[in-house]
Structures are given as structure tokens and as C-alpha cells.
Coordinates of C-alpha atoms in Angstrom, one line a residue:
X1 CA -32.7 22.8 41.1
X2 CA -36.5 22.7 41.1
X3 CA -38.3 24.6 43.8
X4 CA -40.3 22.6 46.3
X5 CA -44.0 23.2 46.0
X6 CA -45.9 24.8 48.9
X7 CA -48.6 22.4 49.9
X8 CA -52.0 23.8 51.0
X9 CA -53.5 24.3 54.4
X10 CA -57.2 23.5 54.8
X11 CA -59.3 24.7 57.7
X12 CA -62.3 23.3 59.6
X13 CA -62.1 19.9 58.1
X14 CA -64.3 17.1 59.6
X15 CA -62.6 13.7 60.1
X16 CA -65.1 11.1 58.9
X17 CA -63.5 7.6 59.4
X18 CA -60.6 5.3 60.1
X19 CA -58.3 3.9 57.4
X20 CA -55.4 1.6 57.1
X21 CA -52.3 1.8 59.3
X22 CA -54.3 3.3 62.1
X23 CA -54.8 6.6 60.4
X24 CA -58.0 8.6 60.3
X25 CA -59.4 9.8 57.0
X26 CA -61.4 12.7 55.5
X27 CA -62.2 13.9 52.0
X28 CA -61.3 17.3 50.5
X29 CA -62.6 18.1 47.0
X30 CA -63.4 14.3 46.6
X31 CA -59.8 13.4 47.4
X32 CA -59.1 11.0 50.3
X33 CA -56.8 12.5 52.9
X34 CA -55.1 10.3 55.5
X35 CA -54.3 11.9 58.9
X36 CA -52.7 10.4 62.0
X37 CA -53.8 10.9 65.6
X38 CA -57.4 11.9 64.9
X39 CA -60.7 10.2 65.4
X40 CA -64.0 10.5 63.5
X41 CA -65.8 13.7 64.6
X42 CA -62.7 15.8 65.1
X43 CA -62.8 19.1 63.3
X44 CA -59.2 20.2 62.4
X45 CA -57.0 22.5 60.4
X46 CA -54.9 20.3 58.1
X47 CA -51.5 20.9 56.6
X48 CA -51.0 18.7 53.5
X49 CA -47.7 16.9 53.7
X50 CA -47.9 14.7 50.6
X51 CA -50.1 15.0 47.5
X52 CA -50.6 12.2 45.0
X53 CA -53.0 11.7 42.1
X54 CA -55.6 9.9 44.1
X55 CA -54.9 10.7 47.8
X56 CA -53.2 13.1 50.1
X57 CA -51.5 12.9 53.5
X58 CA -51.7 15.6 56.2
X59 CA -50.9 16.5 59.7
X60 CA -53.0 18.4 62.2
X61 CA -52.1 22.1 62.6
X62 CA -54.9 22.8 65.0
X63 CA -57.8 21.0 66.6
X64 CA -60.8 23.3 66.1
X65 CA -63.2 20.9 68.0
X66 CA -62.6 17.5 69.6
X67 CA -64.9 14.6 68.8
X68 CA -67.3 13.3 71.4
X69 CA -65.9 9.9 70.6
X70 CA -62.4 10.8 71.6
X71 CA -60.8 9.7 74.9
X72 CA -57.6 10.7 76.7
X73 CA -54.5 8.5 76.0
X74 CA -52.7 7.1 79.0
X75 CA -49.3 7.1 77.5
X76 CA -47.3 10.4 78.0
X77 CA -45.5 9.7 74.7
X78 CA -48.7 9.6 72.6
X79 CA -48.4 11.6 69.4
X80 CA -44.6 11.1 69.2
X81 CA -44.3 7.3 69.6
X82 CA -46.2 5.6 66.7
X83 CA -46.9 2.4 68.4
X84 CA -50.4 2.9 69.9
X85 CA -52.1 5.3 67.6
X86 CA -55.6 4.3 68.7
X87 CA -55.3 5.2 72.4
X88 CA -57.6 8.2 71.7
X89 CA -60.4 5.8 70.6
X90 CA -62.5 4.1 73.3
X91 CA -61.7 0.4 73.2
X92 CA -65.2 -0.5 72.1
X93 CA -64.7 1.7 69.1
X94 CA -61.3 0.1 68.3
X95 CA -63.0 -3.3 68.3
X96 CA -65.7 -2.0 66.0
X97 CA -63.2 -0.8 63.4
X98 CA -61.2 -4.0 63.6
X99 CA -64.3 -6.0 63.0
X100 CA -65.0 -3.8 60.0
X101 CA -61.4 -4.3 58.8
X102 CA -61.9 -8.0 58.8
X103 CA -65.2 -7.7 56.9
X104 CA -63.8 -5.3 54.3
X105 CA -60.7 -7.4 53.6
X106 CA -62.5 -10.7 53.2
X107 CA -65.3 -9.3 51.1
X108 CA -63.3 -6.9 48.9
X109 CA -60.1 -8.8 48.5
X110 CA -61.2 -12.4 49.1
X111 CA -64.5 -12.1 47.3
X112 CA -65.6 -15.5 48.7
X113 CA -68.9 -16.6 50.2
X114 CA -68.8 -15.9 53.9
X115 CA -70.8 -17.0 56.9
X116 CA -71.8 -14.4 59.5
X117 CA -68.6 -13.1 61.0
X118 CA -68.4 -13.7 64.7
X119 CA -68.0 -10.7 67.1
X120 CA -64.4 -9.9 67.7
X121 CA -62.9 -11.3 71.0
X122 CA -61.6 -8.3 72.9
X123 CA -58.5 -8.4 75.0
X124 CA -59.0 -8.8 78.8
X125 CA -56.2 -6.2 79.4
X126 CA -55.8 -3.2 77.1
X127 CA -52.7 -1.9 78.9
X128 CA -49.7 -3.9 80.3
X129 CA -50.5 -6.8 78.0
X130 CA -47.2 -7.3 76.2
X131 CA -44.7 -9.9 77.4
X132 CA -41.8 -8.6 75.2
X133 CA -40.4 -5.3 74.2
X134 CA -37.1 -4.2 72.6
X135 CA -35.6 -0.8 73.3
X136 CA -32.8 0.9 71.3
X137 CA -30.0 3.1 72.7
X138 CA -29.1 6.3 70.8
X139 CA -26.5 8.9 71.5
X140 CA -28.8 11.6 70.2
X141 CA -32.4 11.2 71.1
X142 CA -35.1 12.3 68.7
X143 CA -36.7 15.7 69.6
X144 CA -40.3 16.6 68.9
X145 CA -41.7 20.0 67.8
X146 CA -43.0 20.4 71.4
X147 CA -39.4 20.0 72.6
X148 CA -38.2 22.6 70.1
X149 CA -40.9 25.1 70.9
X150 CA -40.4 24.7 74.7
X151 CA -36.7 25.3 74.3
X152 CA -37.2 28.4 72.1
X153 CA -35.7 26.9 69.0
X154 CA -33.8 23.8 67.8
X155 CA -30.4 25.3 68.7
X156 CA -31.4 25.4 72.3
X157 CA -32.6 21.8 72.5
X158 CA -30.5 19.4 74.6
X159 CA -30.6 16.2 72.6
X160 CA -28.9 14.0 75.1
X161 CA -29.0 10.2 75.2
X162 CA -32.1 8.1 74.7
X163 CA -33.4 4.6 75.2
X164 CA -36.6 3.8 73.4
X165 CA -38.4 3.1 70.2
X166 CA -37.5 4.0 66.6
X167 CA -39.5 6.8 65.1
X168 CA -41.7 5.4 62.3
X169 CA -39.8 5.1 59.0
X170 CA -36.6 6.5 60.5
X171 CA -33.9 3.9 61.2
X172 CA -31.6 6.4 63.0
X173 CA -34.1 8.3 65.1
X174 CA -35.0 7.0 68.6
X175 CA -37.6 8.4 70.9
X176 CA -36.5 8.4 74.5
X177 CA -39.1 6.4 76.5
X178 CA -39.7 7.0 80.2
X179 CA -43.1 5.5 80.7
X180 CA -44.4 2.8 78.3
X181 CA -47.8 1.4 79.3
X182 CA -47.6 -1.8 77.3
X183 CA -45.7 -3.8 79.9
X184 CA -45.9 -3.8 83.7
X185 CA -44.3 -0.9 85.6
X186 CA -41.2 -3.0 86.4
X187 CA -40.3 -2.6 82.7
X188 CA -40.1 1.1 83.0
X189 CA -38.1 0.9 86.2
X190 CA -35.5 -1.4 84.7
X191 CA -35.1 0.7 81.5
X192 CA -34.9 4.0 83.3
X193 CA -32.4 2.7 85.8
X194 CA -30.1 1.4 83.0
X195 CA -30.3 4.8 81.2
X196 CA -29.4 6.7 84.4
X197 CA -26.6 4.3 85.3
X198 CA -25.1 4.6 81.8
X199 CA -25.2 8.4 81.8
X200 CA -23.7 8.7 85.3
X201 CA -20.9 6.2 84.4
X202 CA -20.2 7.7 81.0
X203 CA -21.1 4.6 79.0
X204 CA -21.4 5.4 75.4
X205 CA -24.8 5.0 73.6
X206 CA -24.9 3.7 70.1
X207 CA -24.8 6.0 67.1
X208 CA -27.0 4.4 64.5
X209 CA -25.4 6.1 61.5
X210 CA -21.8 5.8 62.4
X211 CA -22.3 2.3 64.0
X212 CA -20.2 3.3 67.1
X213 CA -20.8 3.2 70.8
X214 CA -21.2 0.6 73.6
X215 CA -24.8 0.2 74.5
X216 CA -26.9 -1.0 71.6
X217 CA -30.3 -2.6 72.5
X218 CA -32.1 -4.3 75.4
X219 CA -34.9 -6.8 75.3
X220 CA -37.3 -7.4 78.1
X221 CA -39.5 -10.5 78.4
X222 CA -41.9 -11.5 81.2
X223 CA -44.3 -14.3 82.0
X224 CA -47.7 -14.4 83.6
X225 CA -46.2 -15.9 86.7
X226 CA -43.6 -13.2 87.3
X227 CA -40.4 -14.5 85.6
X228 CA -38.4 -11.7 84.0
X229 CA -35.7 -12.0 81.3
X230 CA -33.4 -9.1 80.3
X231 CA -31.1 -9.4 77.4
X232 CA -28.5 -6.6 77.1
X233 CA -26.9 -6.2 73.7
X234 CA -23.5 -4.5 73.6
X235 CA -22.0 -3.2 70.3
X236 CA -18.5 -4.0 71.5
X237 CA -16.7 -6.0 74.1
X238 CA -15.9 -3.9 77.2
X239 CA -15.6 -6.6 79.9
X240 CA -15.3 -4.4 83.0
X241 CA -18.0 -2.0 82.0
X242 CA -20.5 -4.6 80.9
X243 CA -19.9 -6.7 84.1
X244 CA -20.3 -3.7 86.3
X245 CA -23.5 -2.7 84.6
X246 CA -25.0 -6.3 84.7
X247 CA -24.0 -6.6 88.4
X248 CA -25.7 -3.3 89.2
X249 CA -28.9 -4.4 87.3
X250 CA -28.8 -7.7 89.3
X251 CA -28.4 -6.0 92.6
X252 CA -31.2 -3.5 92.0
X253 CA -33.6 -5.8 90.3
X254 CA -33.6 -9.3 92.0
X255 CA -36.9 -9.9 90.1
X256 CA -34.9 -10.6 87.0
X257 CA -34.7 -14.4 86.8
X258 CA -32.7 -14.5 83.6
X259 CA -30.0 -11.9 83.0
X260 CA -28.2 -12.4 79.6
X261 CA -26.0 -10.4 77.3
X262 CA -25.0 -10.5 73.6
X263 CA -22.0 -8.8 71.8
X264 CA -23.4 -7.6 68.4
X265 CA -20.8 -6.1 66.1
X266 CA -22.8 -6.5 63.0
X267 CA -24.5 -3.8 60.9
X268 CA -28.0 -4.9 62.0
X269 CA -29.7 -5.5 65.3
X270 CA -30.8 -9.2 64.9
X271 CA -29.2 -11.6 67.5
X272 CA -30.5 -14.9 66.1
X273 CA -27.1 -15.7 64.6
X274 CA -25.1 -14.6 67.7
X275 CA -24.2 -16.5 70.9
X276 CA -26.1 -15.4 74.1
X277 CA -24.1 -15.4 77.3
X278 CA -25.7 -16.0 80.8
X279 CA -24.7 -13.6 83.5
X280 CA -27.2 -14.6 86.2
X281 CA -30.1 -17.1 86.7
X282 CA -31.6 -19.4 84.1
X283 CA -31.0 -19.1 80.3
X284 CA -34.8 -19.2 79.8
X285 CA -38.2 -18.4 81.4
X286 CA -41.2 -20.7 81.5
X287 CA -44.8 -19.8 80.6
X288 CA -47.8 -21.9 81.4
X289 CA -51.0 -22.3 79.3
X290 CA -53.6 -24.7 80.8
X291 CA -51.4 -27.5 82.1
X292 CA -48.7 -27.0 79.5
X293 CA -45.3 -25.5 80.1
X294 CA -43.5 -23.6 77.4
X295 CA -39.8 -22.8 77.5
X296 CA -39.0 -19.4 76.2
X297 CA -35.4 -18.6 75.4
X298 CA -33.8 -15.2 74.3
X299 CA -34.4 -16.1 70.7
X300 CA -37.7 -17.9 71.0
X301 CA -40.9 -16.7 69.3
X302 CA -43.9 -16.5 71.6
X303 CA -47.1 -14.5 71.1
X304 CA -46.6 -11.2 72.8
X305 CA -50.1 -11.0 74.4
X306 CA -50.0 -14.2 76.6
X307 CA -53.6 -14.1 77.8
X308 CA -55.1 -13.3 74.5
X309 CA -52.8 -15.9 72.8
X310 CA -54.6 -18.5 74.9
X311 CA -58.0 -17.3 73.6
X312 CA -56.6 -17.4 70.0
X313 CA -55.4 -21.0 70.4
X314 CA -58.6 -22.1 72.0
X315 CA -60.5 -20.8 68.9
X316 CA -58.1 -22.6 66.6
X317 CA -58.4 -25.8 68.6
X318 CA -62.1 -25.7 68.6
X319 CA -62.2 -25.0 64.8
X320 CA -60.0 -28.0 64.2
X321 CA -62.7 -30.3 65.6
X322 CA -60.3 -33.0 66.7
X323 CA -61.5 -36.3 68.0
X324 CA -58.1 -38.0 68.7
X325 CA -57.8 -39.8 65.4
X326 CA -56.6 -37.1 63.1
X327 CA -53.2 -36.4 61.5
X328 CA -52.6 -32.7 61.8
X329 CA -50.1 -30.5 60.0
X330 CA -49.2 -27.3 61.8
X331 CA -47.6 -25.0 59.2
X332 CA -45.4 -22.1 60.3
X333 CA -45.4 -23.8 63.7
X334 CA -42.8 -21.4 65.3
X335 CA -41.8 -22.9 68.7
X336 CA -44.6 -25.4 68.4
X337 CA -47.1 -23.6 70.7
X338 CA -50.2 -24.5 68.7
X339 CA -48.9 -28.0 67.8
X340 CA -48.3 -28.9 71.4
X341 CA -51.6 -27.2 72.4
X342 CA -53.7 -29.5 70.2
X343 CA -51.5 -32.6 70.3
X344 CA -53.5 -34.3 73.1
X345 CA -56.6 -34.1 71.0
X346 CA -55.0 -35.6 67.8
X347 CA -53.4 -38.8 66.7
X348 CA -50.2 -37.0 65.5
X349 CA -49.2 -33.4 64.9
X350 CA -46.4 -32.5 62.4
X351 CA -45.0 -29.0 62.6
X352 CA -43.0 -27.2 60.0
X353 CA -41.1 -24.0 60.5
X354 CA -38.3 -22.0 58.7
X355 CA -36.2 -21.2 61.8
X356 CA -34.1 -24.2 63.1
X357 CA -33.8 -22.7 66.6
X358 CA -37.6 -22.5 66.8
X359 CA -37.9 -26.1 65.9
X360 CA -35.5 -27.1 68.7
X361 CA -37.7 -25.1 71.1
X362 CA -40.8 -26.9 69.8
X363 CA -39.2 -30.3 70.4
X364 CA -38.1 -29.3 73.9
X365 CA -41.6 -28.1 74.7
X366 CA -43.0 -31.5 73.6
X367 CA -40.5 -33.2 75.9
X368 CA -41.2 -30.9 78.9
X369 CA -44.9 -31.8 78.6
X370 CA -44.5 -35.5 78.0
X371 CA -46.0 -35.1 74.5
X372 CA -44.8 -38.0 72.3
X373 CA -47.0 -37.6 69.2
X374 CA -45.4 -34.6 67.6
X375 CA -42.8 -34.4 64.8
X376 CA -41.1 -31.1 63.8
X377 CA -39.2 -30.2 60.7
X378 CA -37.1 -27.1 59.9
X379 CA -36.8 -25.5 56.5
X380 CA -38.5 -23.3 53.9
X381 CA -42.2 -24.2 53.9
X382 CA -42.5 -24.4 50.1
X383 CA -39.5 -26.7 49.9
X384 CA -40.4 -29.1 52.8
X385 CA -44.2 -29.3 52.3
X386 CA -44.4 -31.1 49.0
X387 CA -45.9 -34.3 47.5
X388 CA -42.9 -36.4 48.6
X389 CA -43.4 -35.2 52.2
X390 CA -47.1 -36.1 52.1
X391 CA -46.3 -39.5 50.6
X392 CA -43.9 -40.2 53.5
X393 CA -45.9 -38.9 56.4
X394 CA -49.5 -39.3 55.1
X395 CA -52.3 -37.0 54.1
X396 CA -53.4 -34.7 56.9
X397 CA -57.0 -34.7 58.1
X398 CA -56.6 -31.2 59.3
X399 CA -54.1 -28.4 58.4
X400 CA -53.5 -25.5 60.8
X401 CA -51.6 -22.7 59.2
X402 CA -50.4 -19.5 60.9
X403 CA -48.2 -17.8 58.3
X404 CA -46.3 -14.4 58.6
X405 CA -47.8 -11.2 57.5
X406 CA -47.0 -12.0 53.8
X407 CA -49.3 -14.9 53.9
X408 CA -48.7 -18.3 52.2
X409 CA -46.5 -18.8 49.1
X410 CA -48.6 -20.0 46.2
X411 CA -46.7 -23.3 46.1
X412 CA -47.7 -23.9 49.7
X413 CA -51.4 -23.2 48.8
X414 CA -51.1 -25.7 45.8
X415 CA -49.6 -28.4 48.1
X416 CA -52.4 -27.9 50.6
X417 CA -54.9 -28.3 47.8
X418 CA -53.1 -31.5 46.8
X419 CA -53.1 -32.8 50.4
X420 CA -56.9 -32.2 50.5
X421 CA -57.4 -32.2 54.2
X422 CA -61.0 -32.2 55.5
X423 CA -60.5 -28.9 57.3
X424 CA -58.1 -26.0 57.2
X425 CA -57.8 -23.7 60.2
X426 CA -56.1 -20.4 58.9
X427 CA -54.8 -18.2 61.7
X428 CA -53.6 -14.8 60.3
X429 CA -52.1 -11.6 61.6
X430 CA -52.9 -9.9 58.2
X431 CA -56.5 -10.2 57.0
X432 CA -55.5 -8.8 53.6
X433 CA -53.1 -11.6 52.7
X434 CA -55.4 -14.1 54.4
X435 CA -58.2 -12.9 52.1
X436 CA -56.0 -13.3 49.0
X437 CA -55.1 -16.9 50.1
X438 CA -58.8 -17.8 50.8
X439 CA -59.6 -16.8 47.2
X440 CA -57.0 -19.3 46.0
X441 CA -58.5 -22.1 48.1
X442 CA -62.1 -21.2 47.3
X443 CA -62.7 -23.7 44.5
X444 CA -62.1 -26.6 46.9
X445 CA -62.9 -25.2 50.3
X446 CA -65.8 -23.2 51.8
X447 CA -65.3 -20.7 54.6
X448 CA -67.6 -21.9 57.4
X449 CA -66.4 -19.8 60.4
X450 CA -64.7 -16.4 60.8
X451 CA -63.5 -15.4 64.3
X452 CA -61.5 -12.2 64.8
X453 CA -59.3 -11.9 67.9
X454 CA -57.8 -8.7 69.2
X455 CA -54.2 -9.3 70.3
X456 CA -53.0 -5.7 70.2
X457 CA -55.2 -3.0 71.8
X458 CA -54.6 0.6 70.7
X459 CA -53.1 -0.5 67.4
X460 CA -54.8 -1.3 64.1
X461 CA -53.5 -4.9 64.1
X462 CA -55.9 -7.7 64.4
X463 CA -55.7 -11.6 64.3
X464 CA -58.3 -13.6 62.5
X465 CA -59.1 -17.3 62.5
X466 CA -60.9 -18.8 59.5
X467 CA -62.3 -22.4 59.3
X468 CA -62.4 -23.8 55.8
X469 CA -64.1 -27.1 55.1
X470 CA -63.8 -29.2 52.0
X471 CA -66.6 -28.7 49.5
X472 CA -68.7 -31.7 48.7
X473 CA -67.9 -33.1 45.2

């Protein structure tokens, strides 16, 4: 058996920038080093944890001097929970780096001619902005180095039960969360009550490796107008125990307007293919955007930052430049939010989405709002959007596309080129794959507007809206 190499410790290293995945970066002997939970200007002692040919990864052993650009994180779990790595950066700095991320991706990957990139639209709220979070139950909570040191060694640590988030890259390790600042305080009260009730009533928490236990996950959804949905996911049927828990939740939190549960005995946590049972209230909640109502069910997709989603959709609608006479294709339509949002300014909107349940939601949302000029189709984008589809429904004047992080399949890009709309509005949650797709469209389309929108403060993620207009022949 080969002996594991001892990796070096470097002292008094200056952090010089921000890199991908929210990590900071520095250089040691001309080698790039990625470090989490630092900001430019920090001076640190670094323990190398991974060494490759052209880069290294490290963790901070000691902060020698804190940067003047650093601020205090609000979350008590910062440094253990990997969800909001940029809380130590002032929000203005976060926006600056996200703007740079857009510029770098579009220029280095896309290599297309660009107009001046508009200043990023920051989020009105930088805490309590999420409308959905999912928490996992674990019969052995993850313990940090701080926990181990405080207890005087790992053998003295009381692991106990936990309800919280998965540790990054560890499917079976769950950090117990007591105070998450991404949703309103009610979220914390509900989750902590459920944990305390479960412990006091000897309800078993899920073991992720052995796939045993009773309490598995919980999903909280809220609206801007105060509706609350809670979905409890049980790993096995225990009728008396689950009813008693749900009744206790209902009695202690009358604010919950939709109380649901799922029995999930599968090896994965997805509930899209499972029946959802109603315990109390409605089986959905309603969100409003302008004068439109959107029905959100337990399986519905809806942008998780409601207020900033409105800003994003306004940018997309403005970029589409609709006069009321256009045929619009809305690709990757989800629950039809953008399609319904622009429908009153178009002649007809056709939405396409892979998930059948999402398409049903999209149709319901059109019906709720009295919108009669939408059509929705479910299926794989590259299979539905083809030349026969265009021959049947007509050539679109405008295409709005909002693909997943992987971007658009090359067949979809080719069909868009065949359809030859006057304008393409490309909404992306991943500027790297967006840049790749822009390069594929570049011969026929010119980028005329770029508008970044920050949907997720304290993370490295950023949305970007690009307007492409057909080149003159």
C-alpha cells in the first residue's frame, strides 16, 4: 500500500481574487490555489488539501490578517454550510464579481462581438429572499472541527439527530440547521419545532446509508402574500405517528395553508413520481405577479426568488419587443411563467417543456388568468422542436429560451437556426453554457443586449438575459 503524501503548509499568503464555485484564489510559485471562505486581501496560512499539475486546493489553517473588504456573515452556520459562501463579501462586491463572471464567460468562451454589458440588477432583498427550501433528516448529524475541539475529541462528540442541508459532495452527511437566513423566520420555527417534537416522541430519523428510518425530508414553500406550504416526506408508512406529527404541526402553526405529506420508499429523494396526500388546507398556494395569478403545487417549478424573478421576467419581456402580432416560442417553459407573463403582448405563445406535470400547471395558469392564446407541449425539447413542429405551428417571430444549467442541445440550436426568428431572448442560469450556445448562433445572430440579474445573493450564481437579433443578409 502506497503511503499518502504529506501536503505542504504555506504561511502568510495573500488572497488576490475570486474564482469559480465561490472560492477565493491566490498563487503560490506561479500555481493557482483555490481556497474557500476567503476574500481578496485576506492574509492566511494555507494547508494544501489537493495538488494537481496546474492547480491546488487548500483550506485556511489560520487568518494572519483579515481583509478590509471583509464583512461579518449573518448566518451562524457560515463556514460549515456551503450554501452562501459569499456572505463575507459586501453585497456591492458580490455584484461586481458576478458582473465580471458574465464578462469573462461571454468573451473567453463565447468569443462573440458584444455590446456594452448593462450593470447587473441587484436583488432588493439579500436575506430572506427564497420561497422554497428542502431539509433532510439524518440520524447522525455531521459534526464540524469546532464541535470536535469543543468536546475535547471526536469520541466525546454527541452526534444526535439533525435536520438540515447536505454537506457539499457528501450524500450521507447532513448539517443540522437551527437558523437559516434565506427564508423568513417562520421557516426556522417550523423546522426546529418538528425536530424537537420528533426527538421527544422518539420518531426515527433517516439513515442515508442504510436507507432506514421514518422521517426523511421536508419542503417549505412560501408566497409574497403569506401563504405557506409544508410537505413532509416519510420513508415508511406509520399512520398513527405521521398523523400525530401533522396534527401537532397544524395546531402550532396555523399559518401553514397547505399541509401535505408523501410516503417515499425509494432509494432517492425525488417525489415527482409519487402521490402527494393532503392533510390540511389547499393542495396548492398562489403567487401573484402584476395582475397574474400562478398556482404552485408541491411539484411545481417556480423561481425561488419571487421578487427578483419579476425583474428577470420584465427584462425578458422588454427584450422580446412584442407588439401584439408575434408568434412566440417559449422553450423550457416550466410551469409557463414566462409564457403567461408575455402572452398579452403577443398573438400566440407556444411553450415546450420536458416535465408533463409542469405543462399541466402551465395550462392551469393560463386558465386561471383567462389567457386563451397559449399552447403547451410536453416532451424532450430536441424531439418536439423540429421542422415538422414548425411546419404545423408556424415560424416564430420571437423565441424565448430558458434552458437548464447544461444549456441547449445542439439539435435545439440547429432547429432555432432553421426557424430563423427575428429575435432570440436567451435567459440563462449558467453564463458558461450560454456563451457556448451564443457561439453556435453567432453566424446568423448578433448579440445586441446583455443584462445580468442577481437572483441568489451570497452565492456565486447569476442569471443573464441576452438579446440576439438576426443579422442582415
